[in-house]
Coordinates of C-alpha atoms in Angstrom, one line a residue:
Chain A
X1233 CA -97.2 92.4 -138.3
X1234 CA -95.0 91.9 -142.0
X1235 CA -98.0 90.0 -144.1
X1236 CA -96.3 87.0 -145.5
X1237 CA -96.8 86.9 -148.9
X1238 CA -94.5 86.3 -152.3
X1239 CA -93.5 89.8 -152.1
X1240 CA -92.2 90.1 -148.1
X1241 CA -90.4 86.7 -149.5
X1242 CA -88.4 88.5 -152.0
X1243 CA -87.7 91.6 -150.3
X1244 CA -86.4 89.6 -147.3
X1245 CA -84.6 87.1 -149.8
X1246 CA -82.5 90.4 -150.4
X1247 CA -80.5 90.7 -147.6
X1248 CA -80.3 86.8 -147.0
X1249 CA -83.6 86.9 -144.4
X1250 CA -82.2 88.6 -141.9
X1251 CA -85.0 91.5 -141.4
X1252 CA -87.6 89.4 -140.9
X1253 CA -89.3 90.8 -137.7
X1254 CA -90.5 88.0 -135.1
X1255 CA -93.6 86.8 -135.3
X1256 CA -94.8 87.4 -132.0
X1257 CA -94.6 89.9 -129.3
X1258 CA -92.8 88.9 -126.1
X1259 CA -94.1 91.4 -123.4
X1260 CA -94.0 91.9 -119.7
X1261 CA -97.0 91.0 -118.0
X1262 CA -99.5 93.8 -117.2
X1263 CA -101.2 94.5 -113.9
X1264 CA -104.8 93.7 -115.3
X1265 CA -106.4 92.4 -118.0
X1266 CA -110.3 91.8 -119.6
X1267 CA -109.6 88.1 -119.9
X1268 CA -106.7 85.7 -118.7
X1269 CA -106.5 82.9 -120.7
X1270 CA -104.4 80.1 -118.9
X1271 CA -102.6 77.7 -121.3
X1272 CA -100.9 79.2 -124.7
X1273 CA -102.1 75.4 -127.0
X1274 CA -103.7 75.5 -129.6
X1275 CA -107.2 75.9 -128.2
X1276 CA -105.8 78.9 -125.6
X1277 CA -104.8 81.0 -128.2
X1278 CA -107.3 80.4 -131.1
X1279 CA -109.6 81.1 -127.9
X1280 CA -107.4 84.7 -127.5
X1281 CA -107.7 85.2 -131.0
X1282 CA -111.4 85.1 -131.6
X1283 CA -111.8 87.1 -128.9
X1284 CA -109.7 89.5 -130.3
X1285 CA -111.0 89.1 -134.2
X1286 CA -115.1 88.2 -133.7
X1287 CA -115.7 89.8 -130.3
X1288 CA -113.5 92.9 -130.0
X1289 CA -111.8 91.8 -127.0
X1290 CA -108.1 92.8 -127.1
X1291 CA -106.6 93.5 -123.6
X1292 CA -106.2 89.7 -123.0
X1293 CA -103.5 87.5 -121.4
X1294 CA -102.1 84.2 -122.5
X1295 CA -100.3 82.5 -119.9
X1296 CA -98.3 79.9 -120.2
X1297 CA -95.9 77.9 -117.9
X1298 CA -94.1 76.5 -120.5
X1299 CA -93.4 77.5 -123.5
X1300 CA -96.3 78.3 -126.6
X1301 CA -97.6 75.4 -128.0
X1302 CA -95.2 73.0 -125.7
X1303 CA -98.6 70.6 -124.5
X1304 CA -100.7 68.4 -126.5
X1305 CA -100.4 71.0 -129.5
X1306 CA -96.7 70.0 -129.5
X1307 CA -97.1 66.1 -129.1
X1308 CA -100.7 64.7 -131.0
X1309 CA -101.2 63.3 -134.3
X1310 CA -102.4 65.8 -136.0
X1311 CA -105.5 64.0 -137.2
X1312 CA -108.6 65.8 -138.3
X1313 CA -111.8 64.7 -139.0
X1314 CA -115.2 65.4 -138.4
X1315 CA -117.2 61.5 -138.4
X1316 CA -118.8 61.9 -134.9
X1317 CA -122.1 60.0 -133.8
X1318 CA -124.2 62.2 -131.6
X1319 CA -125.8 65.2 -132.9
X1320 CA -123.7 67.7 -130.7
X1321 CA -120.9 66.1 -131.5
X1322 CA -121.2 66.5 -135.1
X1323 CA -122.2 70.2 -135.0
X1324 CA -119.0 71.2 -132.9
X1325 CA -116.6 69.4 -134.7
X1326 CA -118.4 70.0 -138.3
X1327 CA -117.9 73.4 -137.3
X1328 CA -114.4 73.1 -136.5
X1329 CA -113.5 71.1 -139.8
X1330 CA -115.4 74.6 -141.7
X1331 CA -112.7 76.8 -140.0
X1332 CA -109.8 74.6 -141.1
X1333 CA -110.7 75.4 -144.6
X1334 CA -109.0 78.9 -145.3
X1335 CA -107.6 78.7 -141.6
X1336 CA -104.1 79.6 -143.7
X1337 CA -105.1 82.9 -145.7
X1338 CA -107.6 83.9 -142.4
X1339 CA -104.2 83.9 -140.7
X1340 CA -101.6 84.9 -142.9
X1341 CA -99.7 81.6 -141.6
X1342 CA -99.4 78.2 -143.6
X1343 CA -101.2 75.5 -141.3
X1344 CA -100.2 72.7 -144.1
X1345 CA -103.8 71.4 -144.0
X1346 CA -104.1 68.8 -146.0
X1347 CA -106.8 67.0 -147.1
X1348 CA -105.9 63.2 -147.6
X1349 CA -108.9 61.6 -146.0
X1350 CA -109.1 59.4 -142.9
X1351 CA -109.6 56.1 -143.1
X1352 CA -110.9 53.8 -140.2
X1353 CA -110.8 50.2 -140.7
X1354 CA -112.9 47.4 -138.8
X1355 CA -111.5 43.8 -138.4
X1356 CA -114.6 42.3 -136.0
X1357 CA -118.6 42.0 -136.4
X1358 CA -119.0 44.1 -133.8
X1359 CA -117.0 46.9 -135.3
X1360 CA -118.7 46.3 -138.7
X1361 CA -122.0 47.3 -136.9
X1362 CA -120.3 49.9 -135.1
X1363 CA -119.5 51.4 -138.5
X1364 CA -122.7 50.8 -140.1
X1365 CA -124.4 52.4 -137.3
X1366 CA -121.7 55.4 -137.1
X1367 CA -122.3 55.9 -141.0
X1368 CA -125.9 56.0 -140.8
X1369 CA -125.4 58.9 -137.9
X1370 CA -123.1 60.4 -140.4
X1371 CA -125.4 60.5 -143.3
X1372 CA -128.2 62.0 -141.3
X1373 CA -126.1 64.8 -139.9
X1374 CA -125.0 65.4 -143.6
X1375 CA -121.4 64.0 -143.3
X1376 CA -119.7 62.3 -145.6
X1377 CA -118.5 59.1 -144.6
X1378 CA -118.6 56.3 -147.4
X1379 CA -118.1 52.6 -146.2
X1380 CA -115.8 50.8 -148.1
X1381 CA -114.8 47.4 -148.9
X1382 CA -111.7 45.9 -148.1
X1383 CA -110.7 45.6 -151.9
X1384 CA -111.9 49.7 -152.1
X1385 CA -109.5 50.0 -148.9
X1386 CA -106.7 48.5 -150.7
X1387 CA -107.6 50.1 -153.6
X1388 CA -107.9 53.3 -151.3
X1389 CA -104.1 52.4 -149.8
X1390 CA -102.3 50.0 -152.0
X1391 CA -99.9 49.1 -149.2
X1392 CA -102.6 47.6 -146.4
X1393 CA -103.1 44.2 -145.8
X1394 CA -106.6 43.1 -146.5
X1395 CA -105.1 39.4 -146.3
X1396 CA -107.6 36.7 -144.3
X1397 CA -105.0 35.3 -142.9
X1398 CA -104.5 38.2 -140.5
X1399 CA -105.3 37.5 -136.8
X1400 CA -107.9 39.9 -137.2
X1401 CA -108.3 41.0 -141.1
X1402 CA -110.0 43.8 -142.6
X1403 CA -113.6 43.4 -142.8
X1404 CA -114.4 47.2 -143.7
X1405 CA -113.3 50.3 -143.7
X1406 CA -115.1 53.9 -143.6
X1407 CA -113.5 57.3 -145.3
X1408 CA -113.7 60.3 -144.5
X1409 CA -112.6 61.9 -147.4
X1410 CA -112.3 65.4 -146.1
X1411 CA -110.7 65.0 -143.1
X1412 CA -106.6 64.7 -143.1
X1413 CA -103.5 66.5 -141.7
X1414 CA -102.4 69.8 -140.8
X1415 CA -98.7 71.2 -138.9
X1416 CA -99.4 71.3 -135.0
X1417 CA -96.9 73.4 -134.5
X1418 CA -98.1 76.3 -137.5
X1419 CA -101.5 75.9 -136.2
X1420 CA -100.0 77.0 -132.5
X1421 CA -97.8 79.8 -134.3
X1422 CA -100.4 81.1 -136.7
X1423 CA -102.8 81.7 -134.1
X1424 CA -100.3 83.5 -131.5
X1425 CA -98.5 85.8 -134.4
X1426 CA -102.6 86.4 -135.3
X1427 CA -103.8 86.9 -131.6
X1428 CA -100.5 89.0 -130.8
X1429 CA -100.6 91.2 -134.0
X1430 CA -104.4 91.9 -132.5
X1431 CA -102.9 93.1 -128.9
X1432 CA -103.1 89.7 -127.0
X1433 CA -100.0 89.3 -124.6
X1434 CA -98.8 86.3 -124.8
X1435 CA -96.6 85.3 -121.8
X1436 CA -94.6 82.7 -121.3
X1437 CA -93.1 80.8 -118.7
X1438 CA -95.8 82.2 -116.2
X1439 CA -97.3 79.5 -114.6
X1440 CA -100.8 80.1 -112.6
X1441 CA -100.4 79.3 -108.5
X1442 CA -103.8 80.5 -107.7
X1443 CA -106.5 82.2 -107.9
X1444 CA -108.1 85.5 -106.4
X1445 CA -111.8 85.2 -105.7
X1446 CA -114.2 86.9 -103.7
X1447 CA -117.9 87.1 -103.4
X1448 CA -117.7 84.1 -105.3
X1449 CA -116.5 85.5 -108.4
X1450 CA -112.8 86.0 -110.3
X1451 CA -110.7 88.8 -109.0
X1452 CA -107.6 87.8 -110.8
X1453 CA -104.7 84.7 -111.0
X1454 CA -101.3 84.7 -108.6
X1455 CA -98.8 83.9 -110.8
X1456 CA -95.0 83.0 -110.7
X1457 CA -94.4 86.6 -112.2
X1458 CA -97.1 88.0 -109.7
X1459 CA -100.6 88.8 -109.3
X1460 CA -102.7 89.8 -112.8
X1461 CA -106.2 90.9 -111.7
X1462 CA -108.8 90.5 -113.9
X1463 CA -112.7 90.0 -113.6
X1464 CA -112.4 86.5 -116.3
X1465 CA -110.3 83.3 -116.3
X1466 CA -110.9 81.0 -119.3
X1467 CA -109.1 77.9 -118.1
X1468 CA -107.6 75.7 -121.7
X1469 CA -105.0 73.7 -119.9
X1470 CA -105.9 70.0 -120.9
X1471 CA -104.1 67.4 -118.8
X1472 CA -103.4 69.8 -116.1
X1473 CA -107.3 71.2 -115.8
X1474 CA -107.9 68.9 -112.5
X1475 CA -104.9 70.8 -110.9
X1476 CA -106.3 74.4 -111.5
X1477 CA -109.9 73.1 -111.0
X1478 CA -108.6 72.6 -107.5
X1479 CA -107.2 75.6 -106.9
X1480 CA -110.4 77.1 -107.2
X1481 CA -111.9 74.7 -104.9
X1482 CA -114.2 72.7 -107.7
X1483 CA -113.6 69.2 -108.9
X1484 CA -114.3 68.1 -112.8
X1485 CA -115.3 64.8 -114.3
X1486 CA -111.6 64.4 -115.7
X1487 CA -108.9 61.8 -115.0
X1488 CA -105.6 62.3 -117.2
X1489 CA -103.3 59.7 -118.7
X1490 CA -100.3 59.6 -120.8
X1491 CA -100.8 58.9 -124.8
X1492 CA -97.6 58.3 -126.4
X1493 CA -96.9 58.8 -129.9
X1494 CA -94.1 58.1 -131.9
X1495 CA -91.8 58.6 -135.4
X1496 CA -90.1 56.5 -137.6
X1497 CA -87.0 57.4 -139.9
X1498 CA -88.1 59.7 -143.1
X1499 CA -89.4 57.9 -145.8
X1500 CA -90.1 58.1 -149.5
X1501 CA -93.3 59.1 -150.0
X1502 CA -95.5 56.0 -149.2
X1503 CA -98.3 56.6 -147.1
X1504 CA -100.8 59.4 -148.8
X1505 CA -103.5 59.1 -146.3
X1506 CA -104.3 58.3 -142.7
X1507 CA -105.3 54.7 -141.6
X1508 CA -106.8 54.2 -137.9
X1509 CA -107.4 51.1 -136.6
X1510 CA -109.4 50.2 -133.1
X1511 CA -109.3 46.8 -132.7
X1512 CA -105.6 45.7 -133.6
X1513 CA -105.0 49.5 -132.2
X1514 CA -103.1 51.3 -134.3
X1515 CA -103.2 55.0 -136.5
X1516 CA -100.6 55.8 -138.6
X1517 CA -99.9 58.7 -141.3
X1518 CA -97.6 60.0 -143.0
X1519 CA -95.5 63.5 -142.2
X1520 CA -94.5 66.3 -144.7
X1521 CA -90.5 65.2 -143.8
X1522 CA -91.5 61.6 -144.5
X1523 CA -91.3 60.2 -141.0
X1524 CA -94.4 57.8 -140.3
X1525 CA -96.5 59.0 -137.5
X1526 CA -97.7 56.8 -135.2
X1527 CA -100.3 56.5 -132.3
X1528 CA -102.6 54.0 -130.3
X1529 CA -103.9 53.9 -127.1
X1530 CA -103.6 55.5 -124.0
X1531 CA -102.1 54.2 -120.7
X1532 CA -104.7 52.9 -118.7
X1533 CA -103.3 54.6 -115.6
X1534 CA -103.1 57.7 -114.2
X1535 CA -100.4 59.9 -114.9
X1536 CA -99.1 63.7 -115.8
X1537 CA -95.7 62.6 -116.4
X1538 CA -96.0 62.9 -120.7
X1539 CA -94.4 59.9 -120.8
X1540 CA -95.9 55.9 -121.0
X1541 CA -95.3 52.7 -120.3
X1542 CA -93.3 50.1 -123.5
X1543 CA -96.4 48.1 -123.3
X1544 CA -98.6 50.3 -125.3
X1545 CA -95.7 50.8 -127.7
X1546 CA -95.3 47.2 -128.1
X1547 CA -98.7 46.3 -128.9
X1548 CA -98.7 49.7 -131.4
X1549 CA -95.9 48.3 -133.4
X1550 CA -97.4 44.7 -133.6
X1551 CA -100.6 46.0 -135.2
X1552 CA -98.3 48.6 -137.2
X1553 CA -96.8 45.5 -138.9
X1554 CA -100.0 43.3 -138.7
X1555 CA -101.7 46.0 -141.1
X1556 CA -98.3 47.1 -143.2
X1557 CA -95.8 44.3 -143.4
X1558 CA -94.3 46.5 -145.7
X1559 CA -92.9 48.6 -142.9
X1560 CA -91.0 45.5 -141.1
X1561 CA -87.9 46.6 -141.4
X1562 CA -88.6 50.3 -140.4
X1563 CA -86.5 51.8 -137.7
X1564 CA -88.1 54.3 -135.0
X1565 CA -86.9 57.3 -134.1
X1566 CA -88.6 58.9 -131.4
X1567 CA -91.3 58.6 -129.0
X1568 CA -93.4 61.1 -126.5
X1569 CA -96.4 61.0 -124.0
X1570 CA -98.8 64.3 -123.7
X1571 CA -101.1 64.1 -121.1
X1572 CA -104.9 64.1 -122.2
X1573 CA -107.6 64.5 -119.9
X1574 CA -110.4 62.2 -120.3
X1575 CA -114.1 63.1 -119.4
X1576 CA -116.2 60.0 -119.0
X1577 CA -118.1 60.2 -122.0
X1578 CA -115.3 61.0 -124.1
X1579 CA -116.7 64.4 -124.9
X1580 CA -115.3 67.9 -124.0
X1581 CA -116.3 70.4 -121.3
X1582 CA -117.2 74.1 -122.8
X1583 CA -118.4 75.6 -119.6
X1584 CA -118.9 78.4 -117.3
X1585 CA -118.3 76.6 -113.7
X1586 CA -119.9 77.8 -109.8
X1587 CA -117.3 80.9 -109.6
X1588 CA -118.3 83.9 -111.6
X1589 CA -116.1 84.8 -114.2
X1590 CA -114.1 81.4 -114.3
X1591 CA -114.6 79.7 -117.4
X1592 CA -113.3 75.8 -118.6
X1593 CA -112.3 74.5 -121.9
X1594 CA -111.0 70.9 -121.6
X1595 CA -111.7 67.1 -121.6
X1596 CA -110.9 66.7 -125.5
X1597 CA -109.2 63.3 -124.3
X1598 CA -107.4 62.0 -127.1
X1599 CA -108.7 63.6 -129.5
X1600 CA -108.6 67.8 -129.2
X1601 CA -106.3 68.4 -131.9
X1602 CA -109.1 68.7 -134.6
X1603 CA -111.2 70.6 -132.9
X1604 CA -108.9 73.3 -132.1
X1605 CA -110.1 76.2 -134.0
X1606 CA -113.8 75.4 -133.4
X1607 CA -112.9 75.2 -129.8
X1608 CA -111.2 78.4 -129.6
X1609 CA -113.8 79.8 -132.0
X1610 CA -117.0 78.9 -129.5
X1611 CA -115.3 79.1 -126.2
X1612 CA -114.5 82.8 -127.3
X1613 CA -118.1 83.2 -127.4
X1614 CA -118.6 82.0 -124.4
X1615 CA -116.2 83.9 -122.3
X1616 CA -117.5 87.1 -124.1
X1617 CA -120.6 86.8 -123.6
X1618 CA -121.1 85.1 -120.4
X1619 CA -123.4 82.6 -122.3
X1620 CA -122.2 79.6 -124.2
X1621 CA -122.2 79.1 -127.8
X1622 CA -125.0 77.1 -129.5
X1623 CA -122.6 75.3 -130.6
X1624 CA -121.1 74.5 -127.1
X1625 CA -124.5 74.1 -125.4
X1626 CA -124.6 70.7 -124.7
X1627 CA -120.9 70.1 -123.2
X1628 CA -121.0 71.8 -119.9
X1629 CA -120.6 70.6 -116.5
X1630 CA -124.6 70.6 -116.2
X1631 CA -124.8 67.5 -118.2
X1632 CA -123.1 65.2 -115.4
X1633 CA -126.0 66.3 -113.6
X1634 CA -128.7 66.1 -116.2
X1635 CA -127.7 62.8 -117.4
X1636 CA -127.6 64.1 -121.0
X1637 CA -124.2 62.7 -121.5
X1638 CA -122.8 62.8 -125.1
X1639 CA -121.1 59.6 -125.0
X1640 CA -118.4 59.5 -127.8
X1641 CA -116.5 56.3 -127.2
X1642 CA -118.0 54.7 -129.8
X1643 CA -116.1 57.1 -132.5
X1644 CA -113.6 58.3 -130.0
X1645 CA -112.1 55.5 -127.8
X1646 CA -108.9 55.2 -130.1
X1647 CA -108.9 56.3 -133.2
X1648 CA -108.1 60.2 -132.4
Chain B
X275 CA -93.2 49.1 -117.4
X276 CA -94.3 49.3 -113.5
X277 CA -93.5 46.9 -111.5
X278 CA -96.1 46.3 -108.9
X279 CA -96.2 44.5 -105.9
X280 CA -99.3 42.4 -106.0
X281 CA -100.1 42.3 -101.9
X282 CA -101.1 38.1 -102.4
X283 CA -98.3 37.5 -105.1
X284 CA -95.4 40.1 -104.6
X285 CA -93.8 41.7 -107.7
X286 CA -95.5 41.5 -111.4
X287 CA -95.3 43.4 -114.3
X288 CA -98.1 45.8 -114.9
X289 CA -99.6 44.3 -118.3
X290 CA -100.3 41.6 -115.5
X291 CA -103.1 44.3 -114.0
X292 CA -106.4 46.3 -115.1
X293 CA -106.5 49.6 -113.8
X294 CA -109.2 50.4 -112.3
X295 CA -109.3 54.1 -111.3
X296 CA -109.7 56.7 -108.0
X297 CA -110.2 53.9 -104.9
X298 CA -112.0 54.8 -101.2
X299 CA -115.1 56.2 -103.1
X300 CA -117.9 54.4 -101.3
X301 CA -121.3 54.0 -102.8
X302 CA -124.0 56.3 -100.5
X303 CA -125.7 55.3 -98.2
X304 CA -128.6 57.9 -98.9
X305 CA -129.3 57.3 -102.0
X306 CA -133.3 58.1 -101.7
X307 CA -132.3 62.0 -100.5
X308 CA -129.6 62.7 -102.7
X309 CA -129.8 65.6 -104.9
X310 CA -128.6 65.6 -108.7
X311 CA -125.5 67.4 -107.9
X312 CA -124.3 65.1 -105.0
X313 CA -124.9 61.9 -107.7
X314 CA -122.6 63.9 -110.6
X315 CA -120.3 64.3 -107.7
X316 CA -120.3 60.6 -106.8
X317 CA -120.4 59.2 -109.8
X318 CA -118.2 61.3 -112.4
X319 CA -116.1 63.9 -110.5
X320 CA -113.1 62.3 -109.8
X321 CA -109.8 63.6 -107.1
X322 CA -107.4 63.3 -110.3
X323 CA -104.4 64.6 -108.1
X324 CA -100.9 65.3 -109.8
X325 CA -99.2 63.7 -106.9
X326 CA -100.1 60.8 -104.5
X327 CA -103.2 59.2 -105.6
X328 CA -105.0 56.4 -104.3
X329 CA -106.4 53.7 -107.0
X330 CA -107.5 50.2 -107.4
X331 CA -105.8 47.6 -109.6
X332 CA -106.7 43.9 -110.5
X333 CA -104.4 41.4 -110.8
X334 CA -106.3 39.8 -114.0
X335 CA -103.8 37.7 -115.1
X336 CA -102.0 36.5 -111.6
X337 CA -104.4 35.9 -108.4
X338 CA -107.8 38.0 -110.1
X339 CA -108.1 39.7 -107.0
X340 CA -109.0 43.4 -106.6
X341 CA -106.4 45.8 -104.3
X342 CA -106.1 49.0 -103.6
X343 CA -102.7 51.1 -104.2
X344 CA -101.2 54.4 -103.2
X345 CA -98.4 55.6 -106.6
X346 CA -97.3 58.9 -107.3
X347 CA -98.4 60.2 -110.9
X348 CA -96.0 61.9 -111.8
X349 CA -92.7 59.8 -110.8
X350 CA -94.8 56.4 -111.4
X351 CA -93.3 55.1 -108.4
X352 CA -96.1 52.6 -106.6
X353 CA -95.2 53.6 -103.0
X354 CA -97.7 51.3 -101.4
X355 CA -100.2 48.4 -101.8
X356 CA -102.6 46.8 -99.2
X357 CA -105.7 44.8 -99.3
X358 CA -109.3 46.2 -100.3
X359 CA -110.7 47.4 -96.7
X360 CA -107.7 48.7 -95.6
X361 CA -107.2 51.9 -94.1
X362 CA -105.3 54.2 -96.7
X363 CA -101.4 54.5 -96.0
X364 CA -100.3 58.2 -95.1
X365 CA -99.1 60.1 -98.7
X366 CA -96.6 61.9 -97.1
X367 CA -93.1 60.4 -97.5

């Protein structure tokens, strides 16, 4: 692997950058592997490279039917923050928003990470109590979240309306001021050119059929480029986990639905942080190229068609304007729909399942983007050594049994 | 936008309707001997096919009433509605 650095940038400015090698390797599949790691997103291949950098783990597959980072990594937000309620919650993604920092010199690979801060606005009592109760949470688990008024919002973002004549107006806000933005697509890349440069195979456009298992545990995956034994699966597939699930014979606590997203024209620079709204339903930041990114709710229905119905993009727009009149005459450019799947507690699934060897990572809803290298980073563990993480504990299929559900939707419904 | 055929009203767009997720799942009738696992089952594992998938929808703004429907997830197409009690249409085409 060529380190990228101000020096490889000048030698390759030489001769007009045409020696630069690619950044990952593009192999044949092998006949067996230690792990298979189905789904090359974000999580799937942080998850490859941990086990490759922290566990010694290096013969390891990443299949992919489509093409790397072509999912959810390809078609979120890219909104990260850390102000969960429940304890577990705040540990995992805590933990995630620690890896973030330095993510880009532990890779060798700019992720753009940027730190602008998060800001969440309430417009109803019940939301201000929401808040004050979320904040309190925060400030015992040691995260900073500061509750702000709606003069300190605009004062914050000098382009919101904190007017009272609103429909709903601004009756708080809470910032996060270390949470922010980072590329979706470098944070797919980074960890792939990382993972490969380690060994990892990553293989695309090799979608999983089926699986071998006997004895009740993994024997290996039937693929459309043939059969890959190997004695662990770890499952990252998001909106599509039901479909392998079944292929196994289990079922999961997951329904998926389309959530859209969309861009406007480039902009001047306008927007230096991110604003997210739940009750006129709106988030809305600002990209590197100057095109607003834009996101809401998801479509009530079930779906794994990655794309949504106008509605939702309708009612998006309308709080859009509602909260920044300023962007009325703002022309779209395109929109998408990713298909999240959605546990009921709005909390992920970090678990071994009934078949030996067979290992799930999904349910981050709307919301798995943030968490990705802390997901890769503890499912790794948990693959390796048969035992979950600490860290990942509490969010395994046991808990729908239990009744220890970790129930997020209070900071999760929307704002993702 | 779907367009769904309400079985008591006919055609409506869908902001007309509430979703209301997997239909046929019948509360058990054994409650006092069911394990753990068969109440997780029941109550949070859910079919969540990529295909033909049977669901309930309400019809909140039209008639309020409850029905259930059979619509594909992946084309969107609604390929059948009938009345709460009703047997389930076939999914094959």
């Amino acid at each position: 692997m060529t380190k990228y650095s101000i020096f490889s940038l000048i030698r390759n400015a030489s001769d007009h950058h045409r020696g630069w090698p690619r950044a990952w390797r593009d192999p044949e599949p092998k006949r067996s592997y230690d792990v298979v790691i189905v789904g090359a997103g974000g999580h799937g291949l942080a998850t490859a490279y941990y086990l490759a950098a922290e566990h010694g783990i290096t013969n390891v597959a990443v299949l992919e039917k489509g093409w790397l980072g072509g999912g959810n990594t390809g078609r979120n937000t890219t909104i990260i923050r850390a102000n969960y309620l429940q304890d577990a919650s705040a540990a995992l993604y805590g933990h995630a928003l620690s890896l973030w920092d330095g993510l880009s010199q532990v890779l060798n690979f700019n992720v753009m990470y940027s730190r602008r801060g998060v800001l969440a606005l309430a417009h109803t009592e019940h939301e201000l109590k929401a808040l004050a109760r979320l904040h309190a949470a925060n400030r015992l688990n040691g995260i900073d979240l500061e509750l702000l008024t709606p003069e300190q919002c605009k004062a914050f973002c000098p382009i919101l309306n904190i007017s009272r004549d609103m429909r709903f107006p601004v009756l708080a806000g809470s910032l996060q001021r270390k949470a922010g933005v980072a590329r979706h697509d470098a944070v797919a890349w980074g960890y792939a050119r990382a993972a490969s440069a380690l060994g990892v195979d990553i293989i695309q456009n090799c979608e999983v059929t089926g699986f071998r298992i006997a004895d009740g545990g993994i024997e290996g995956v039937e693929t459309s480029r043939g059969l890959i034994r190997t004695g662990k699966v770890a499952c990252v597939a998001a909106g599509h986990s039901s479909v392998l699930a079944g292929m196994a014979g289990l079922r999961l606590p997951i329904e998926s639905h389309p959530l859209q997203a969309l861009v406007s024209e480039p902009l001047k620079p306008i927007l230096d942080t991110v604003t997210m709204s739940n009750a006129v339903h709106v988030y809305v930041s600002q990209s590197d190229k100057g095109e607003l990114v834009i996101g809401a709710g998801i479509d009530a229905f079930n779906s794994y068609a990655q794309r949504g119905s106008l509605p939702v993009i309708e009612e998006q727009m309308a709080a859009m304007l509602d909260l920044y009149p300023v962007f009325s005459r703002l022309r779209m450019l395109r929109k998408w729909g990713g298909i999240v799947d959605l546990c009921p507690d709005a909390s992920p699934l970090i678990t071994k399942t009934p078949v030996a060897g067979l290992y799930f990572n999904c349910g981050w809803g709307t919301g798995g983007f943030k968490a990705t290298p802390g997901s890769g980073h503890v499912f790794a563990h948990t693959v390796a050594h048969d035992e979950p993480h600490p860290f990942a504990a509490p969010f395994t299929l046991q808990r729908f049994q239990t009744g220890n559900l970790i129930d997020e939707n209070l900071a999760a419904a929307v704002a993702h | 936008m779907l367009l769904i055929p309400c079985p008591y009203c006919g055609e409506r767009d869908e902001n007309e309707f509430h979703y209301g997720g997997e239909a046929h799942i019948a509360r058990p009738e054994n409650a006092w001997t069911m394990i753990d696992a068969d109440w997780a089952d029941y109550l949070f594992m859910r079919a969540n096919p990529k295909g033909k998938h049977y669901e309930r929808w309400l019809h909140r703004h039209g008639c309020g009433r409850w029905f259930n429907a059979l619509r594909d997830t992946v084309s969107h197409e609604v390929i059948a509605t009938y009345a709460i009690g009703d047997a389930k249409p076939a999914a094959k085409r």
